[in-house]
XYZ file of C-alpha atoms in Angstrom:
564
model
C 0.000 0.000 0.000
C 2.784 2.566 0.596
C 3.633 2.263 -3.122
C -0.115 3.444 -4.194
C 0.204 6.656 -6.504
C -3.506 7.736 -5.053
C -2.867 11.365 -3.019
C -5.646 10.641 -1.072
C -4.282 7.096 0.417
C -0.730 8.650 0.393
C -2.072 11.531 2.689
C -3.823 9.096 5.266
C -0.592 6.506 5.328
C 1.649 9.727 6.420
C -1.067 11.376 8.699
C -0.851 7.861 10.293
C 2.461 7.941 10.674
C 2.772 11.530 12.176
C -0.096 10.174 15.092
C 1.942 7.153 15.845
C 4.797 7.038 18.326
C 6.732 4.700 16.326
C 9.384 5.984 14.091
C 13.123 4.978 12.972
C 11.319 3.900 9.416
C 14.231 5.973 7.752
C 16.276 2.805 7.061
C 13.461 0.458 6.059
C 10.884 2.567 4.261
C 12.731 4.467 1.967
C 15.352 2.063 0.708
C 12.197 0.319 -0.284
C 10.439 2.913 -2.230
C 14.055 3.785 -3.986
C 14.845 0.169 -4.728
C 11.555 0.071 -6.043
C 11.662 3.059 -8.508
C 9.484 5.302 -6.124
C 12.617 7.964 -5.504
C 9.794 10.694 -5.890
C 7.406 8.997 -3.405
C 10.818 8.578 -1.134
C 11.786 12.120 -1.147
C 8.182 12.814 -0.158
C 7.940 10.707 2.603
C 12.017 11.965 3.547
C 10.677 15.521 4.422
C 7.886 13.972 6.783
C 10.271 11.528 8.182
C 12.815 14.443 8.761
C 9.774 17.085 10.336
C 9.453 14.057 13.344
C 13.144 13.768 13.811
C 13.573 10.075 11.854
C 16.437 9.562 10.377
C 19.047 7.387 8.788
C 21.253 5.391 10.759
C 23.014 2.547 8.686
C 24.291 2.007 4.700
C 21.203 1.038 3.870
C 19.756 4.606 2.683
C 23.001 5.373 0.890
C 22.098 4.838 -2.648
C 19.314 6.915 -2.533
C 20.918 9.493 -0.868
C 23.836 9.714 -3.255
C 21.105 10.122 -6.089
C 18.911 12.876 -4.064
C 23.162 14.634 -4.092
C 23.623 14.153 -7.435
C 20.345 14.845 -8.960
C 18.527 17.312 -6.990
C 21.764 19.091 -5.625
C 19.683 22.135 -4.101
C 17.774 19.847 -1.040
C 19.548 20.179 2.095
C 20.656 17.091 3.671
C 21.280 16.084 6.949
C 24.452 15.925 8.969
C 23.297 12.395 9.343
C 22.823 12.197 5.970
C 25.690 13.644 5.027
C 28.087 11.193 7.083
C 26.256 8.362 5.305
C 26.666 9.815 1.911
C 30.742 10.099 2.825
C 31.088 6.999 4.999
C 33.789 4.675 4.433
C 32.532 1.527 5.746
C 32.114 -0.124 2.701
C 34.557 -2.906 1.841
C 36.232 -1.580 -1.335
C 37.018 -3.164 -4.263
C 40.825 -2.047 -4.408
C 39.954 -1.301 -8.236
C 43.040 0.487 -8.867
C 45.156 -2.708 -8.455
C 42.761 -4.750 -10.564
C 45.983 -4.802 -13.185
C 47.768 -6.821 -11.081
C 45.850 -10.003 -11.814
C 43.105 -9.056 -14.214
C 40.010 -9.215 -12.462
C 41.145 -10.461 -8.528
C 40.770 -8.235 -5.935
C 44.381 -6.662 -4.058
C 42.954 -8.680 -1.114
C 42.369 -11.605 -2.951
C 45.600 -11.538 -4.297
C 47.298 -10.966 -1.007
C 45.755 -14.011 0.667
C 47.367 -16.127 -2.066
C 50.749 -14.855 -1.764
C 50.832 -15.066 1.878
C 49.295 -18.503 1.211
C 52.257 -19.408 -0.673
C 54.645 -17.941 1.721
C 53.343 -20.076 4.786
C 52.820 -23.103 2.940
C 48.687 -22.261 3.663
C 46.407 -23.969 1.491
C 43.825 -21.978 0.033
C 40.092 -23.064 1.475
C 37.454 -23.692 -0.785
C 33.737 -21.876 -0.642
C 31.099 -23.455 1.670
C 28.261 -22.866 0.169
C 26.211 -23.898 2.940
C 28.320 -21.273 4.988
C 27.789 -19.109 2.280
C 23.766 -18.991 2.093
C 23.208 -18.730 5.749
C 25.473 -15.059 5.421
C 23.379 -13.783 2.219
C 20.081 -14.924 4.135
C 20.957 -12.964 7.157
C 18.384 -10.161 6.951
C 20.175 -7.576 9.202
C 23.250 -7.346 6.914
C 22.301 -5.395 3.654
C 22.603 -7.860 0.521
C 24.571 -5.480 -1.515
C 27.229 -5.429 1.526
C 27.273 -9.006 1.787
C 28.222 -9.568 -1.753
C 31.025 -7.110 -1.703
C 32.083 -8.188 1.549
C 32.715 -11.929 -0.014
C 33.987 -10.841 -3.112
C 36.386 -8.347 -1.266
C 37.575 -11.707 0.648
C 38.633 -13.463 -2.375
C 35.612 -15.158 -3.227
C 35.150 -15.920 -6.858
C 32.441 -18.380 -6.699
C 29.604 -19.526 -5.048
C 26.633 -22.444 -5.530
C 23.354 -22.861 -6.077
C 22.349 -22.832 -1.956
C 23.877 -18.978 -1.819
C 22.320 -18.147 -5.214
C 18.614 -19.353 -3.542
C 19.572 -17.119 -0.533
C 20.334 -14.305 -2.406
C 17.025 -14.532 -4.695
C 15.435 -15.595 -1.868
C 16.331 -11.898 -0.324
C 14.441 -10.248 -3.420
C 10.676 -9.066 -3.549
C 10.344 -9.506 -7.541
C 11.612 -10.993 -10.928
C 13.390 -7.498 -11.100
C 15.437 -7.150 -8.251
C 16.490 -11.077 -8.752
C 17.669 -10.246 -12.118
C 19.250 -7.036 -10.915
C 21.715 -9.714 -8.666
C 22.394 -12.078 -11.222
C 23.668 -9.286 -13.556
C 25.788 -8.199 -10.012
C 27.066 -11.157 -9.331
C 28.311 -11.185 -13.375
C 29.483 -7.797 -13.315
C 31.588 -8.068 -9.910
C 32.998 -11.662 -11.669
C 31.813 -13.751 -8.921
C 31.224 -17.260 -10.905
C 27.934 -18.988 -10.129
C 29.194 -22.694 -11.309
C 27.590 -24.800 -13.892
C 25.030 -26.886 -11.666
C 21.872 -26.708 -13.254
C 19.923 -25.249 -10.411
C 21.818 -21.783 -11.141
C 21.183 -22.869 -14.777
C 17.303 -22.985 -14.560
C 17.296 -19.857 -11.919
C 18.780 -17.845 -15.045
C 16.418 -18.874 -17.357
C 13.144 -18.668 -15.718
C 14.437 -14.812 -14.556
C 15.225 -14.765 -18.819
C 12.134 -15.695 -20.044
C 9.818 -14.036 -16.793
C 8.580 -16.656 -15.429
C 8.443 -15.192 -12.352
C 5.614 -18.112 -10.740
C 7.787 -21.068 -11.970
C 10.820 -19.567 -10.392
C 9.281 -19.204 -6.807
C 8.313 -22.765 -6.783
C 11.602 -23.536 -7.204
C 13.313 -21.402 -4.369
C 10.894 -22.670 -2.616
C 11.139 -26.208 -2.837
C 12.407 -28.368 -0.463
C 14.541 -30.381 -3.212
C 18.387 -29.947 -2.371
C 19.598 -28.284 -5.498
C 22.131 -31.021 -6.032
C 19.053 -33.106 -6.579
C 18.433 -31.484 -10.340
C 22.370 -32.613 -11.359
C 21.895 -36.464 -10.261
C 20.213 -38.226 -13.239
C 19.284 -41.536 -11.169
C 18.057 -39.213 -8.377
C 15.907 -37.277 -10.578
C 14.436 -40.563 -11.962
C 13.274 -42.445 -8.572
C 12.264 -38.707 -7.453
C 9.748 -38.809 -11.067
C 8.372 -42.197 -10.258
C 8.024 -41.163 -6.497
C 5.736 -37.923 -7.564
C 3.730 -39.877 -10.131
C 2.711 -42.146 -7.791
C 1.852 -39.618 -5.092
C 0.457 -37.595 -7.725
C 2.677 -34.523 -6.617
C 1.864 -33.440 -9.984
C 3.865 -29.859 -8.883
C 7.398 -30.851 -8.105
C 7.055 -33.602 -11.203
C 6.823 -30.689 -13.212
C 9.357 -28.685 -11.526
C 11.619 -31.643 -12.032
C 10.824 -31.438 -16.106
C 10.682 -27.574 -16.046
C 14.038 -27.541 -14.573
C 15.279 -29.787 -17.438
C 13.985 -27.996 -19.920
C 15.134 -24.550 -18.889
C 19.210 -26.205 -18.671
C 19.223 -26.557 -22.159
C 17.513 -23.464 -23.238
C 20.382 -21.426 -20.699
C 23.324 -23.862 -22.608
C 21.848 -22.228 -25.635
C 21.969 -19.157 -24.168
C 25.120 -18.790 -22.937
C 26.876 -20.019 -26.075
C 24.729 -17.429 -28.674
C 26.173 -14.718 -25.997
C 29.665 -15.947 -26.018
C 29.424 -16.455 -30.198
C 27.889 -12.942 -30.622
C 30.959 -11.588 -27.823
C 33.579 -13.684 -30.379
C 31.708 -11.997 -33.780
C 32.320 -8.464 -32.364
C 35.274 -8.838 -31.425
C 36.335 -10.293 -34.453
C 34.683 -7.789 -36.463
C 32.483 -10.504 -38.044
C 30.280 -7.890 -38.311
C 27.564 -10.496 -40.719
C 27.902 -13.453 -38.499
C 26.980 -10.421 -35.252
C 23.811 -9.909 -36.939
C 22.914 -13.247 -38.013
C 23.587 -14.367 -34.150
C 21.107 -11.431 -32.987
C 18.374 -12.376 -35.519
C 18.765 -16.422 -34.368
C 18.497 -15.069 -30.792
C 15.935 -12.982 -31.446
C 13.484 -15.562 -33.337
C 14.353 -17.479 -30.217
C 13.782 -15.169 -27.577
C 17.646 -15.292 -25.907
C 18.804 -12.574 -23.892
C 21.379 -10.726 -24.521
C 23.486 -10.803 -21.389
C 25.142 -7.306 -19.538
C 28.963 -7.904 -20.714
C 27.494 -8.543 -24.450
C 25.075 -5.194 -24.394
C 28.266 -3.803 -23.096
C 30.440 -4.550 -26.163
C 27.737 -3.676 -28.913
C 27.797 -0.099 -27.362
C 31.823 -0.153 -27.114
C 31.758 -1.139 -30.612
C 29.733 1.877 -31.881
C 31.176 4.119 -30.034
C 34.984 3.549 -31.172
C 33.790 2.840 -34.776
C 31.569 5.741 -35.484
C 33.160 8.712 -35.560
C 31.374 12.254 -35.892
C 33.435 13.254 -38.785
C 32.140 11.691 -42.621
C 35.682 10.094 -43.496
C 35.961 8.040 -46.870
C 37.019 5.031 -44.766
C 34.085 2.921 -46.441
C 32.731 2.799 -42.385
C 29.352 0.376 -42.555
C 27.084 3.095 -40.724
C 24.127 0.277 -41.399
C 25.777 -2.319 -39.451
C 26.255 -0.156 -36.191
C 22.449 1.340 -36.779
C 21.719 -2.440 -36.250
C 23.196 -3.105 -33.668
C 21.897 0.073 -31.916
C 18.340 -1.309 -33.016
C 19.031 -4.375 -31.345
C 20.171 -2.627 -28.168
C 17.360 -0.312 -27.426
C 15.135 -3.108 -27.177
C 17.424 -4.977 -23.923
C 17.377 -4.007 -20.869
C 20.852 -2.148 -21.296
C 20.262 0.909 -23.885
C 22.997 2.460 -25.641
C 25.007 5.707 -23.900
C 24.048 8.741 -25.081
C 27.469 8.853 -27.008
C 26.431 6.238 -29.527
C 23.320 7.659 -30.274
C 24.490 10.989 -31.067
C 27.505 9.686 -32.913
C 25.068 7.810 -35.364
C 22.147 10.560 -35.289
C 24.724 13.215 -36.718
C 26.448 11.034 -38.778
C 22.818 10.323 -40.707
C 21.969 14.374 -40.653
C 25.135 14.459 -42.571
C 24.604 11.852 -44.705
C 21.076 13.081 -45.382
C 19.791 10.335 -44.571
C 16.532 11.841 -42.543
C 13.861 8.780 -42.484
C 16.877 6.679 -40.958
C 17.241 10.215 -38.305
C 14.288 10.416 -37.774
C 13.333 6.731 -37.066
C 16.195 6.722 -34.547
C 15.201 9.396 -32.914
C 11.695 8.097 -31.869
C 13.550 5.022 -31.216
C 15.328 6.631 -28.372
C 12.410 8.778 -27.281
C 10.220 5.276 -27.089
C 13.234 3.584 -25.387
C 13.336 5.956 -22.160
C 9.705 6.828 -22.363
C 8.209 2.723 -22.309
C 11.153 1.966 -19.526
C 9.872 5.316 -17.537
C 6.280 4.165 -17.520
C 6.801 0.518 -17.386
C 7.170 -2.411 -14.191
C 11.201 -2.063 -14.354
C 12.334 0.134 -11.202
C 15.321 1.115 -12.898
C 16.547 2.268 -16.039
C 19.981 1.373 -16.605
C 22.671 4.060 -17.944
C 25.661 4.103 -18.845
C 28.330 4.998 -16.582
C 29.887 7.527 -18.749
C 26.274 9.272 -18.231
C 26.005 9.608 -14.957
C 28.195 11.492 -12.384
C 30.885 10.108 -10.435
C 29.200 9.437 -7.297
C 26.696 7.460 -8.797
C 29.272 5.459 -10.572
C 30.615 4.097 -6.927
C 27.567 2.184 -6.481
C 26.677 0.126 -9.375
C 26.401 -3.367 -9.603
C 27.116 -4.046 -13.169
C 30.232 -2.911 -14.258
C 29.642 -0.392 -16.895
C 25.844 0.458 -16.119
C 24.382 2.472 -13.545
C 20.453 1.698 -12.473
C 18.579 4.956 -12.068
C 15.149 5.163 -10.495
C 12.275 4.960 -13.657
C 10.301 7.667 -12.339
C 13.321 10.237 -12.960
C 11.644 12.606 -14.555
C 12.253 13.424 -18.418
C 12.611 16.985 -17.701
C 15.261 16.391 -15.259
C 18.803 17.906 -17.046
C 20.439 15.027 -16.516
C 18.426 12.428 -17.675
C 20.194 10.755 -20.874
C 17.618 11.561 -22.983
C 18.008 15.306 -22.483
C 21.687 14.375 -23.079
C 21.041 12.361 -26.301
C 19.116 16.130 -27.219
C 21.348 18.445 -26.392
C 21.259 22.020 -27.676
C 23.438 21.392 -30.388
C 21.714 17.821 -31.532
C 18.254 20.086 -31.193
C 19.445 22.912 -33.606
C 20.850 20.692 -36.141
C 17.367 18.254 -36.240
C 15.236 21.782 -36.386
C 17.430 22.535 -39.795
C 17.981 19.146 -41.253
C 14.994 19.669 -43.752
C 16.743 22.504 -44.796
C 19.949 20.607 -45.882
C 17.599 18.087 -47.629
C 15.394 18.291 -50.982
C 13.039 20.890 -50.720
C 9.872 19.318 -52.943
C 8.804 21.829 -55.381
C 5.440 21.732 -54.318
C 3.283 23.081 -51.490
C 0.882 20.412 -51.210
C 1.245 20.800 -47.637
C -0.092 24.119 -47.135
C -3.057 23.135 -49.362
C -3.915 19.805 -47.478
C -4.014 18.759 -44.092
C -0.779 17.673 -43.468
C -0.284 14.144 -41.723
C 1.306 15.463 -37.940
C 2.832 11.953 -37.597
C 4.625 12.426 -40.402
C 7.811 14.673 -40.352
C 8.591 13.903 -43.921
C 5.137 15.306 -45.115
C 6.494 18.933 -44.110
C 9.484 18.763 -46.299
C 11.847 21.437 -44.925
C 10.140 21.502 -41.842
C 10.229 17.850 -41.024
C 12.812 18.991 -38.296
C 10.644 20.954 -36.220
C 7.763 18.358 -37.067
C 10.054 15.441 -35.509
C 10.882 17.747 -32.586
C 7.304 18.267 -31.569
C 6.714 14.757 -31.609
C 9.033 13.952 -29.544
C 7.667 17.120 -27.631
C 4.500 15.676 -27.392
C 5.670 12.575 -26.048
C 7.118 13.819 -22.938
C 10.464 15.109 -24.459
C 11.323 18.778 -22.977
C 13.177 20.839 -25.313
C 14.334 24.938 -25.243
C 12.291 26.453 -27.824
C 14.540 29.360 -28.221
C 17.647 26.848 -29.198
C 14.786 25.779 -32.371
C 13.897 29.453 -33.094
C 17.610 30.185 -33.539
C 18.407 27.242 -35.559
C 15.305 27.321 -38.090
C 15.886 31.449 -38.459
C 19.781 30.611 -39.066
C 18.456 28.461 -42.299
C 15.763 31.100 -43.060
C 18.137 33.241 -43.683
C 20.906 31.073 -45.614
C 18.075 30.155 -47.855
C 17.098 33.440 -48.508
C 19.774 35.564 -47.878
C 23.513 36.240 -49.260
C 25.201 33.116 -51.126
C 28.856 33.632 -50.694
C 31.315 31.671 -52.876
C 32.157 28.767 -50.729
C 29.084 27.993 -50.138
C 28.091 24.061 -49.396
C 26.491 22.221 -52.469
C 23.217 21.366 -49.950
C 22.419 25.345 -49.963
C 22.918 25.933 -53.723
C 20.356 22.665 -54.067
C 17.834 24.179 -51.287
C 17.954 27.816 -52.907
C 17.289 26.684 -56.584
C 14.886 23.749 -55.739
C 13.102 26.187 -52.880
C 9.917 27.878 -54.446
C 8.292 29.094 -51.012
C 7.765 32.698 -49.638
C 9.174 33.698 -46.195
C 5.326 33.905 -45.220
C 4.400 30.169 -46.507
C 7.947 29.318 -44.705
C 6.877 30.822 -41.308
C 3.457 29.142 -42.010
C 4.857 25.613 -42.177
C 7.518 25.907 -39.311
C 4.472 27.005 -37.554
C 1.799 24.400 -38.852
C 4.945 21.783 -38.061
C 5.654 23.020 -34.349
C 1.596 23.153 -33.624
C 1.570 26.343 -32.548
C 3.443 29.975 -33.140
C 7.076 29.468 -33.448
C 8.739 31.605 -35.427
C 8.170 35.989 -35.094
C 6.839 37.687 -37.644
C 6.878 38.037 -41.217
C 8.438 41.626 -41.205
C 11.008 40.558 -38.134
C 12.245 37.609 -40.769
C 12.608 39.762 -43.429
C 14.758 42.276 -41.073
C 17.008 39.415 -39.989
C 17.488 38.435 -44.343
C 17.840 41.866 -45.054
C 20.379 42.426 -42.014
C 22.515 39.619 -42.936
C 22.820 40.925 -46.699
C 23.826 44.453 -45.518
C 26.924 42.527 -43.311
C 28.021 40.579 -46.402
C 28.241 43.288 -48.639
C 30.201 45.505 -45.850
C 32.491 42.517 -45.348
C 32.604 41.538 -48.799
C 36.190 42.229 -50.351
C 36.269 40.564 -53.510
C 33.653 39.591 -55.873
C 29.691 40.349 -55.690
C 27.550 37.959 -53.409
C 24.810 36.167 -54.862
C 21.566 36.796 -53.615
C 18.568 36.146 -54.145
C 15.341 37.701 -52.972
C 12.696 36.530 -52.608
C 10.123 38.032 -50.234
C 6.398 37.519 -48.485
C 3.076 38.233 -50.759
């Protein structure tokens, strides 16, 4: 019930809180609501907590009080909350020494070298050990799994897998640890209860999966062939028709995580490889089959576009299609591309002219944060390089960083105000410009179709930015004004001797007035955009008395061509 987005229940749960005389709820109420995606509902119930004195008093409120820091910078914290923010009780990583022996810890490697030095063998994991520490509630779960990785610990079984799931509320936050446990390297062995965990949290079947936590079959029951067959005989004849078909579920969901695991590795070998035909042949076989595609591989189809596409045309024959697939492929896992990719590949189509492939991407990325935003997934997970360095410390995966969905599209740094920066804004409000102008205005005759950009020829810019507008997208309209007068006037104004082929094509094709312009930009932006008539006249005419003063050699072109 705390979750519920009615005001009306929301008032009465806090007004119930403020009569009671039970508080300290800091550490347990909103860790939930931020683990949950509910960092706006948390920073609501924060200021009542705070007005009755509550506050934090372990790790456990950290992440979300390194996000309310980082994001919302102008709320005053806490000298409680500020000693939890900076609090060094954390068992690091010793990441700087990770060169040392690729991915072991400093203390890991320590304990081996004094091993050596002593003559002390190194002890295996218990896993029974093991589970009983993840399923100890009062230690948080994300310091229990640094805590044995920081010890050395590069593996664990299937018991401490089922504690740590067993710790989790939701399909989510279980897949949320598996991708964890990846990212941090700690090895989860090849017994087939880990196998069949991973693909029932794959394929979301999120009932299936609690049965078997649940059950009271030892996972070492699901590796032992003979075992597995007395156990099928036992159920029939009980007619424990449910664990008979966990027992056949399980099989069936080993093989299907085999398959898995070796289309991820294959499609890891491709890139790598730069077999860039065989990559996309992989990701259409594992997409007819439903695979996932796993953290480290999302993670090296957005490395890959960003080192290969550059923002700069060069005549190095670069395959812009192949990377455009892969970022297709991306935006529909779980792991988006960074900001960086996409606006390497958006301007590298705006030069190319390539505008249905621009603008197709850009309502791909719109869609992408807008459907994760409004959908079950607590998180949204961006790329580190996205993100400011505090958030970075806390991340489970190792080049992601899970924000809460709610964070609001209008919020600055939210990657897809990134991905639409001023700049990317200006150039999509002019890219009809730089493309054919039709030699027709059917548009201004006709209704035009407003889900259409192309339909509004050299406004199909502003047309594509007021979709995205409209779709929850916050943009400066001032940065669009600038950009779409700036190509008014090169379309209009004085042609200078240099100037690029795409202008000379837009001024000789172009057969609209400045007042049918201003009409379209207008129709295209649903509502008053540009100034007047007379004020873009002023700026054509301005811009022609500045060339001629600072012409020294040869007359200017220009041609006029003015509002009936």
């Amino acid at each position: 019930m705390i979750t519920t987005k009615d005001s009306e229940v929301q008032a009465k749960l806090q007004s119930l809180y403020a009569a009671s005389i039970h508080r300290n709820m800091y550490d347990e109420l909103i860790p939930h609501l931020y683990a949950i995606g509910e960092s706006s509902l948390a920073q609501s119930w924060r200021k009542l907590l705070q007005n009755f004195d509550d506050k934090p008093t372990s790790l456990a409120s950290r992440p979300f009080l390194r996000y309310l820091a980082t994001y919302w910078p102008m709320e005053p914290l806490s000298e409680e909350e500020l000693a939890i923010i900076g609090s060094t009780e954390e068992i690091p990583e010793d990441e700087e020494y990770a060169f040392l022996d690729g991915e072991e810890s400093l203390r890991q490697l320590m304990n081996r070298v004094h091993g050596m030095t002593f003559g002390i063998h190194e002890k295996s994991y218990n896993d029974k050990l093991g589970a009983k520490w993840f399923a100890t509630t009062w230690v948080p779960l994300d310091f229990a799994i640094s805590a044995v990785r920081a010890l050395g610990v590069d593996g664990i079984g299937p018991l401490s897998l089922q504690s740590i799931a067993l710790r989790e509320n939701d399909l989510e936050g279980i897949r949320r640890r598996l991708d964890q446990l990846e990212a941090m390297q700690i090895s989860l062995g090849t017994s087939k209860y880990v196998k069949a965990v991973r693909h029932l949290v794959a394929i979301n079947d999120f009932e299936t999966l609690q049965a078997l936590l649940h059950s009271d079959l030892h996972p070492d029951v699901f590796d032992d062939q003979e075992m597995q067959a007395q156990l099928l005989a036992s159920c029939s004849a009980a007619g424990d028709w449910d664990k008979y078909r966990l027992v056949l579920v399980v099989r069936s969901a080993v093989s299907m995580e085999s398959l898995m695991v070796a289309s991820n590795r294959l499609l890891l070998a491709c890139l790598r490889d730069e077999g860039r035909r065989m990559a996309l042949t992989v990701l259409e076989e594992m997409d007819s089959r439903g695979i996932q595609i796993f953290p480290s591989s999302s993670q090296e189809m957005s490395k890959c576009i960003v080192r290969n596409v550059p923002f700069k045309i060069t005549d190095n024959g670069m395959d812009v299609d192949f990377y455009l697939a892969l970022c297709h492929r991306l935006a529909v896992t779980r792991f988006p591309p960074p900001v960086l990719a996409w606006q390497k590949l958006l301007v590298h189509l705006d030069k190319l002219d390539r505008l249905d492939d621009l603008e197709k991407l850009c309502l791909e990325a719109v869609r992408v944060y807008v459907q994760q935003g409004t959908s079950e997934h607590s998180a949204i997970n961006v790329y580190k390089l996205d993100v400011p360095d505090v958030m970075r410390k806390q991340s489970p995966y190792a080049d992601f960083v899970p924000l809460p969905s709610d964070l609001s599209l209008g919020h600055p740094d939210h990657p897809l105000r990134q991905i639409f920066d001023s700049r990317m804004v200006a150039a999509i409000a002019g890219s009809g410009f730089r493309g054919e102008i039709h030699k027709f205005r059917s548009t201004l005759r006709r209704k035009a179709h407003l889900d259409d950009p192309v339909s509004f020829h050299f406004a199909r810019g502003v047309r594509l930015l007021a979709i995205c507008r409209d779709k929850g997208l916050h943009f400066d309209i001032r940065a669009i004004q600038a950009a779409v007068i700036e190509c008014i006037v090169k379309l209009y104004g004085p042609l200078s001797r240099n100037a690029p082929q795409w202008l000379r094509h837009s001024r000789s094709a172009n057969v609209y007035t400045v007042a049918e312009i201003k009409k379209l930009c207008d129709l295209a932006w649903g509502s008053d955009l540009l100034p007047s008539v007379a004020d873009l006249e002023a700026a054509i005419e301005k811009a022609e008395r500045d060339a001629l003063l600072k012409a020294k050699s040869g007359p200017l072109l220009i041609r006029r061509v003015r509002a009936h």
